[in-house]
PDB file of C-alpha atoms in Angstrom:
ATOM      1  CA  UNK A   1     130.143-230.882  25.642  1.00 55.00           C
ATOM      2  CA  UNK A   2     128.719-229.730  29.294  1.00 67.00           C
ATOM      3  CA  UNK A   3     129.862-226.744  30.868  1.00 81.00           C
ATOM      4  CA  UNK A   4     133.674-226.655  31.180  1.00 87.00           C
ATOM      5  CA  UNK A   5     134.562-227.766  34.470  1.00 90.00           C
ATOM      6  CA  UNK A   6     136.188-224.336  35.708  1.00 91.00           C
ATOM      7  CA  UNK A   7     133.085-222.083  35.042  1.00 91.00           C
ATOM      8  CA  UNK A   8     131.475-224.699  37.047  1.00 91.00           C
ATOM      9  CA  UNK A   9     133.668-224.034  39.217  1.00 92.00           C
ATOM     10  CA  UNK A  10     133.539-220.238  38.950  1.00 91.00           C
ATOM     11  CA  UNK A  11     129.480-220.658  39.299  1.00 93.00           C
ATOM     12  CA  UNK A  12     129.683-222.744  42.639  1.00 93.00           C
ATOM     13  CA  UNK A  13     131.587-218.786  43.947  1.00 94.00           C
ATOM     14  CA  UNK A  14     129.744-216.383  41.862  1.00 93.00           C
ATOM     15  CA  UNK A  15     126.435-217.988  41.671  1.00 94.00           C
ATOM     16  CA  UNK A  16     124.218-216.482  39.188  1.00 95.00           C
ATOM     17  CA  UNK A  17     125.951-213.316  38.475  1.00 96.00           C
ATOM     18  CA  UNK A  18     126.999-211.880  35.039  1.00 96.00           C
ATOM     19  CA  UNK A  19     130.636-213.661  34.260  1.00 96.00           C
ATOM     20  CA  UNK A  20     132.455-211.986  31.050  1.00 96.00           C
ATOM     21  CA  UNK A  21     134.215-214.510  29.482  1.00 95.00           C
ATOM     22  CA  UNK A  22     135.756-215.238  26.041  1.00 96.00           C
ATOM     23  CA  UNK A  23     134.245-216.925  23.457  1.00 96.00           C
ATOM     24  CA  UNK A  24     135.775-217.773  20.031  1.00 98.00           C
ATOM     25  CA  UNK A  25     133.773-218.457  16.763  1.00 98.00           C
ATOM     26  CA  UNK A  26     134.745-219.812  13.211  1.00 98.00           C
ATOM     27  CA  UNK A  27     132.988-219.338   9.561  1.00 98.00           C
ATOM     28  CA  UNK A  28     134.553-222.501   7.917  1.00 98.00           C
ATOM     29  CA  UNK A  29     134.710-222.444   4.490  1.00 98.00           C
ATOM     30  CA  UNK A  30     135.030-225.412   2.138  1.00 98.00           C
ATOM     31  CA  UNK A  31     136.860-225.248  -1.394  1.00 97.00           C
ATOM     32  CA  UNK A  32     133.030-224.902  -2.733  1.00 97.00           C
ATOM     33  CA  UNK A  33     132.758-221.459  -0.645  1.00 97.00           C
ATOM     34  CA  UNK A  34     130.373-223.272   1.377  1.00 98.00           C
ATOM     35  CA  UNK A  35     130.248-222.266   4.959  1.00 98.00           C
ATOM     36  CA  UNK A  36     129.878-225.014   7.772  1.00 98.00           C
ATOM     37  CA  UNK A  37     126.895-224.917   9.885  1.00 98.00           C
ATOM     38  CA  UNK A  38     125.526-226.792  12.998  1.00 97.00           C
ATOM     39  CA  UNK A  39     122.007-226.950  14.693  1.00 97.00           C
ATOM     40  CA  UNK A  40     122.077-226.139  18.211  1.00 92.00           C
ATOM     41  CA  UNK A  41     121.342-229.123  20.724  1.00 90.00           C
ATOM     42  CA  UNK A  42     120.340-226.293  23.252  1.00 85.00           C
ATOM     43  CA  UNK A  43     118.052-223.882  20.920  1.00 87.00           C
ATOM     44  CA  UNK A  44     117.520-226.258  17.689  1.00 93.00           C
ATOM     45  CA  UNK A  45     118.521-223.276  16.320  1.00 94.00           C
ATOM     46  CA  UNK A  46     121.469-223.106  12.919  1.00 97.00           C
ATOM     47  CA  UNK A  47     124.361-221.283  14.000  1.00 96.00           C
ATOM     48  CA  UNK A  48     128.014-221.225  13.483  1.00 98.00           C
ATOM     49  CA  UNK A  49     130.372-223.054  15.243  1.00 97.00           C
ATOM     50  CA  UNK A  50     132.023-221.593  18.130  1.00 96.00           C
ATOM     51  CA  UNK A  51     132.503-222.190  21.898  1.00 94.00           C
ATOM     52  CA  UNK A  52     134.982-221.384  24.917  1.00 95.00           C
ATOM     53  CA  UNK A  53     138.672-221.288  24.727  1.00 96.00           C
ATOM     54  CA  UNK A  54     140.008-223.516  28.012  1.00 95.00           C
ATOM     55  CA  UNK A  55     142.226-221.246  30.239  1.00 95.00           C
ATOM     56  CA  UNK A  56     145.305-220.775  28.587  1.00 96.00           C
ATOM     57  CA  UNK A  57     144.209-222.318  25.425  1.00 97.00           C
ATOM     58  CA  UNK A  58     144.591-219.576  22.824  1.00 98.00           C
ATOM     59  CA  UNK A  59     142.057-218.567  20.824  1.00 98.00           C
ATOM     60  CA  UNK A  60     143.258-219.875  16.830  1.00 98.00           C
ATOM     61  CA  UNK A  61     143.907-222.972  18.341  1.00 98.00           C
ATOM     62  CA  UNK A  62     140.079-223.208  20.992  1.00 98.00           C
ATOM     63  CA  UNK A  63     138.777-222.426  17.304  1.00 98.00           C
ATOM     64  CA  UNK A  64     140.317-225.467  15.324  1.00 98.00           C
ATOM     65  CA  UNK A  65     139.203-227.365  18.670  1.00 97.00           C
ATOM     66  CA  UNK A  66     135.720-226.402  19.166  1.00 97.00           C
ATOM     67  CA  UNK A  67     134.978-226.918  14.991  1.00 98.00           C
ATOM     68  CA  UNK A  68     136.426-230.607  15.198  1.00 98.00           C
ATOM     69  CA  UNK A  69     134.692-231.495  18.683  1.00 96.00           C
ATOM     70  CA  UNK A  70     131.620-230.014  16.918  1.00 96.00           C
ATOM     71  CA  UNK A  71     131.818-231.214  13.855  1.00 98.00           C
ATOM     72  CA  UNK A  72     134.702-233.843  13.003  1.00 98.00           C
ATOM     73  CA  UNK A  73     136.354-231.208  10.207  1.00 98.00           C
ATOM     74  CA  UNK A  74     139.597-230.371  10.516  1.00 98.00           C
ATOM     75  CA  UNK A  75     140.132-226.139   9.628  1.00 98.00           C
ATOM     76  CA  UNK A  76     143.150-224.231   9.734  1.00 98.00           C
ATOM     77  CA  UNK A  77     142.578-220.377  10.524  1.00 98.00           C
ATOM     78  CA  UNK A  78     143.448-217.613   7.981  1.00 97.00           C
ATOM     79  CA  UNK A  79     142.949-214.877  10.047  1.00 96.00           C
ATOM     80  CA  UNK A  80     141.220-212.716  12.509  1.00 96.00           C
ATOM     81  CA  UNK A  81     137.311-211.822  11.175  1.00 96.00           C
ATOM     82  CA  UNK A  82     135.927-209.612  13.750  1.00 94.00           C
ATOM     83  CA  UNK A  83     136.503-208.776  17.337  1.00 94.00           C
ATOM     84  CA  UNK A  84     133.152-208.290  19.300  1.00 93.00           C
ATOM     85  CA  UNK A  85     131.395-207.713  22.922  1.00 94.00           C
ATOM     86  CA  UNK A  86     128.267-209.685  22.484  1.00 93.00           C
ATOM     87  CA  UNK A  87     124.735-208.518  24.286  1.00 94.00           C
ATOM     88  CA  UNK A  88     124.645-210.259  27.819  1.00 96.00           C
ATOM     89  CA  UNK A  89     122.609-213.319  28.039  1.00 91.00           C
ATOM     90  CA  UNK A  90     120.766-215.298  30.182  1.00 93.00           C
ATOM     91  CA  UNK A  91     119.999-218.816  30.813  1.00 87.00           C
ATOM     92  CA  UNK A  92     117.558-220.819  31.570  1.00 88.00           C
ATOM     93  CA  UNK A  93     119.229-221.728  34.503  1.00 91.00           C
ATOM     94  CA  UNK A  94     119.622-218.156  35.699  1.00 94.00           C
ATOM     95  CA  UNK A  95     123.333-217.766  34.815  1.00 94.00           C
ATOM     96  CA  UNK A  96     123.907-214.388  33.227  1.00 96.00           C
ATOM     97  CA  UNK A  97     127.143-214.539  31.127  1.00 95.00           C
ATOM     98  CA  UNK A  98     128.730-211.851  28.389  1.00 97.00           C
ATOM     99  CA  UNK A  99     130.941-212.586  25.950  1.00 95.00           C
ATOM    100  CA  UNK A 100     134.093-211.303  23.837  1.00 96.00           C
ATOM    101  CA  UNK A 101     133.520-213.190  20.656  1.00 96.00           C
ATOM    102  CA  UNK A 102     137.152-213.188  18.222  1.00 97.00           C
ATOM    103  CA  UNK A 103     135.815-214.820  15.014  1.00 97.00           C
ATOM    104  CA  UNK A 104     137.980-216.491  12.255  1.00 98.00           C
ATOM    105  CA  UNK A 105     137.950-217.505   8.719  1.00 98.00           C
ATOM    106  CA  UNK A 106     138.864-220.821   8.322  1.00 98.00           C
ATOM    107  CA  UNK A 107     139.680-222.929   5.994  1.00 98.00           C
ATOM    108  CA  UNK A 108     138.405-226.825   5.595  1.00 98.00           C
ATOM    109  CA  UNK A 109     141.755-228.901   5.152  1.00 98.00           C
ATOM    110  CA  UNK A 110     140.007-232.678   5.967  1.00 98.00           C
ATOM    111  CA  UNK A 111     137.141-234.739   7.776  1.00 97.00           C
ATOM    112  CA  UNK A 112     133.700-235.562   6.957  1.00 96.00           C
ATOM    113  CA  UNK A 113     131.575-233.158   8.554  1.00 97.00           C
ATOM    114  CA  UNK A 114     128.974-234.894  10.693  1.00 97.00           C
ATOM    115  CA  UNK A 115     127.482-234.170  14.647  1.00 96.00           C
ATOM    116  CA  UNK A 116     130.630-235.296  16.791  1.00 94.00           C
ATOM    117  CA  UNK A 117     129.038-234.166  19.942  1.00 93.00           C
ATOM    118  CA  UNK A 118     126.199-233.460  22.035  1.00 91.00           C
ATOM    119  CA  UNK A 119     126.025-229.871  21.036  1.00 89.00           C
ATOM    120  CA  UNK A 120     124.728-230.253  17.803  1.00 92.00           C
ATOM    121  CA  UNK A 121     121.354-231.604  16.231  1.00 96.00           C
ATOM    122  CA  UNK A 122     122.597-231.647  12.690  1.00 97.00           C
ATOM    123  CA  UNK A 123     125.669-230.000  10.818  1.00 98.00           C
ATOM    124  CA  UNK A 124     126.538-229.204   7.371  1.00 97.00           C
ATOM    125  CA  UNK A 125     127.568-227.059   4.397  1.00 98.00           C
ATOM    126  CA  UNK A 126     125.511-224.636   3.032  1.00 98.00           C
ATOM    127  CA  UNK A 127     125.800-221.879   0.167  1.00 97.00           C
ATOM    128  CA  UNK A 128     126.200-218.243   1.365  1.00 96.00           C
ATOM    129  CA  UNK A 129     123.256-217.263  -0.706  1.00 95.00           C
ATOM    130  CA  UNK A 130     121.175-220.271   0.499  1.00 97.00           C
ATOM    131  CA  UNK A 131     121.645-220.378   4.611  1.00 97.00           C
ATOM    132  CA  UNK A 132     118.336-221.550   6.822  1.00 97.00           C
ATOM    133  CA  UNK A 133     116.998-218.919   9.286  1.00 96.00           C
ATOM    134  CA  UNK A 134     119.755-218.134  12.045  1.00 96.00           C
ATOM    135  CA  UNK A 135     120.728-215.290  14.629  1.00 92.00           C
ATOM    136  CA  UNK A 136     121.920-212.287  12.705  1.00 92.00           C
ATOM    137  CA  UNK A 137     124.866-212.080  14.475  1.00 89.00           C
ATOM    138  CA  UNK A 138     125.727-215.536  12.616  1.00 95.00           C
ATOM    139  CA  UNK A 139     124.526-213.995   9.236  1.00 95.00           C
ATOM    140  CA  UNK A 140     126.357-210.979  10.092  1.00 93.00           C
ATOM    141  CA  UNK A 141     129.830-212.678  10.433  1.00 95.00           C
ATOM    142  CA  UNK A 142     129.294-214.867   7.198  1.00 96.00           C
ATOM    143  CA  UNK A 143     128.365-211.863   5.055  1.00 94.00           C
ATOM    144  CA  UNK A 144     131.875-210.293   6.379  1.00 92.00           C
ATOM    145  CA  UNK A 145     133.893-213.350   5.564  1.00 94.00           C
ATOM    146  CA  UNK A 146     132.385-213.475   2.031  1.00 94.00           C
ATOM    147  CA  UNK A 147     132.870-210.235   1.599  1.00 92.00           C
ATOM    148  CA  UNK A 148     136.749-210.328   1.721  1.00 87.00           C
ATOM    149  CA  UNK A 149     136.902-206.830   3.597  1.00 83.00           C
ATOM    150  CA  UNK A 150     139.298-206.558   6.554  1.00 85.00           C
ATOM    151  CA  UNK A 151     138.926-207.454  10.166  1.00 88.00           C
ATOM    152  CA  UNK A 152     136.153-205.195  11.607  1.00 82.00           C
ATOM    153  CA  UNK A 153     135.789-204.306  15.056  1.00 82.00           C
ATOM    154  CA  UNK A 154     133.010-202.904  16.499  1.00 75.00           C
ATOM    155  CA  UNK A 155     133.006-199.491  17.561  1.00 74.00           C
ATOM    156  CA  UNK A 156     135.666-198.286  15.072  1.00 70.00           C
ATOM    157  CA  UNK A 157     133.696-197.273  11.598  1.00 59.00           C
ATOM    158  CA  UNK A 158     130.582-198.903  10.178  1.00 55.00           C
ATOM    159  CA  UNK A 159     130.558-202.037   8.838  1.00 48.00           C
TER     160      UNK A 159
END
């Protein structure tokens, strides 16, 4: 999907400058333990699947959106992963944006996963032990949800 319409609309006022917004993120798990991946239409990059909640939306239910948009499999969240200010990006447009990523475990409940959107390049299921080169961040947050430990946040003990 392109930019939501009201951070376009927030650009046209603020221009360029750094906007913190929220961001939610899912590792999807199948009854295999495989996690759901997609390939980045903007980096080519794997990643997990995550996006922007829509104001008001809250953030389980931007989640269970932005996986089906993404990917055309339906997940129901089992609970809060990790709560986390990520580094402030840039752009290639110029826009500098920060965001507060929740991220869930989910759970696959139905669909076929397949590219359902102009985000994504490819997606599918891979093994934990078996994932293709990605951010850490994303390796990071699909180490914790195999793990089974509780919901981390960053800042408050190591991980």
């Amino acid at each position: 999907m392109p930019t939501p319409e009201f951070i376009t609309d927030l650009r046209a006022v603020a221009g360029h400058q750094l906007l913190w917004m929220p961001g939610v993120s899912a590792i999807v798990l199948d009854d295999a333990g495989r996690v759901l991946l997609g390939r980045r239409a903007d980096s080519g990059e794997w990643s997990i699947i995550g996006g922007i909640p829509d104001p008001g939306e809250q953030p389980a239910a931007a989640v269970v959106r932005e996986v089906y948009e993404e990917t055309a499999v339906h997940c129901v969240p089992e609970r809060v992963l990790l709560v986390q200010a990520l580094a402030p990006v840039t752009y290639p447009n110029g826009d500098h944006c920060q965001f507060m990523d929740i991220c869930f475990l989910a759970r696959a409940v139905g669909g076929e996963a397949r590219v359902n959107d102009d985000e994504s390049l490819e997606v599918g299921w891979f093994e934990p032990d078996a994932l293709p080169p990605m951010e850490d961040f994303a390796v990071s947050r699909i180490k914790q949800a195999t793990a089974g430990g509780p919901t981390w946040f960053e800042g408050i003990g190591e991980r």
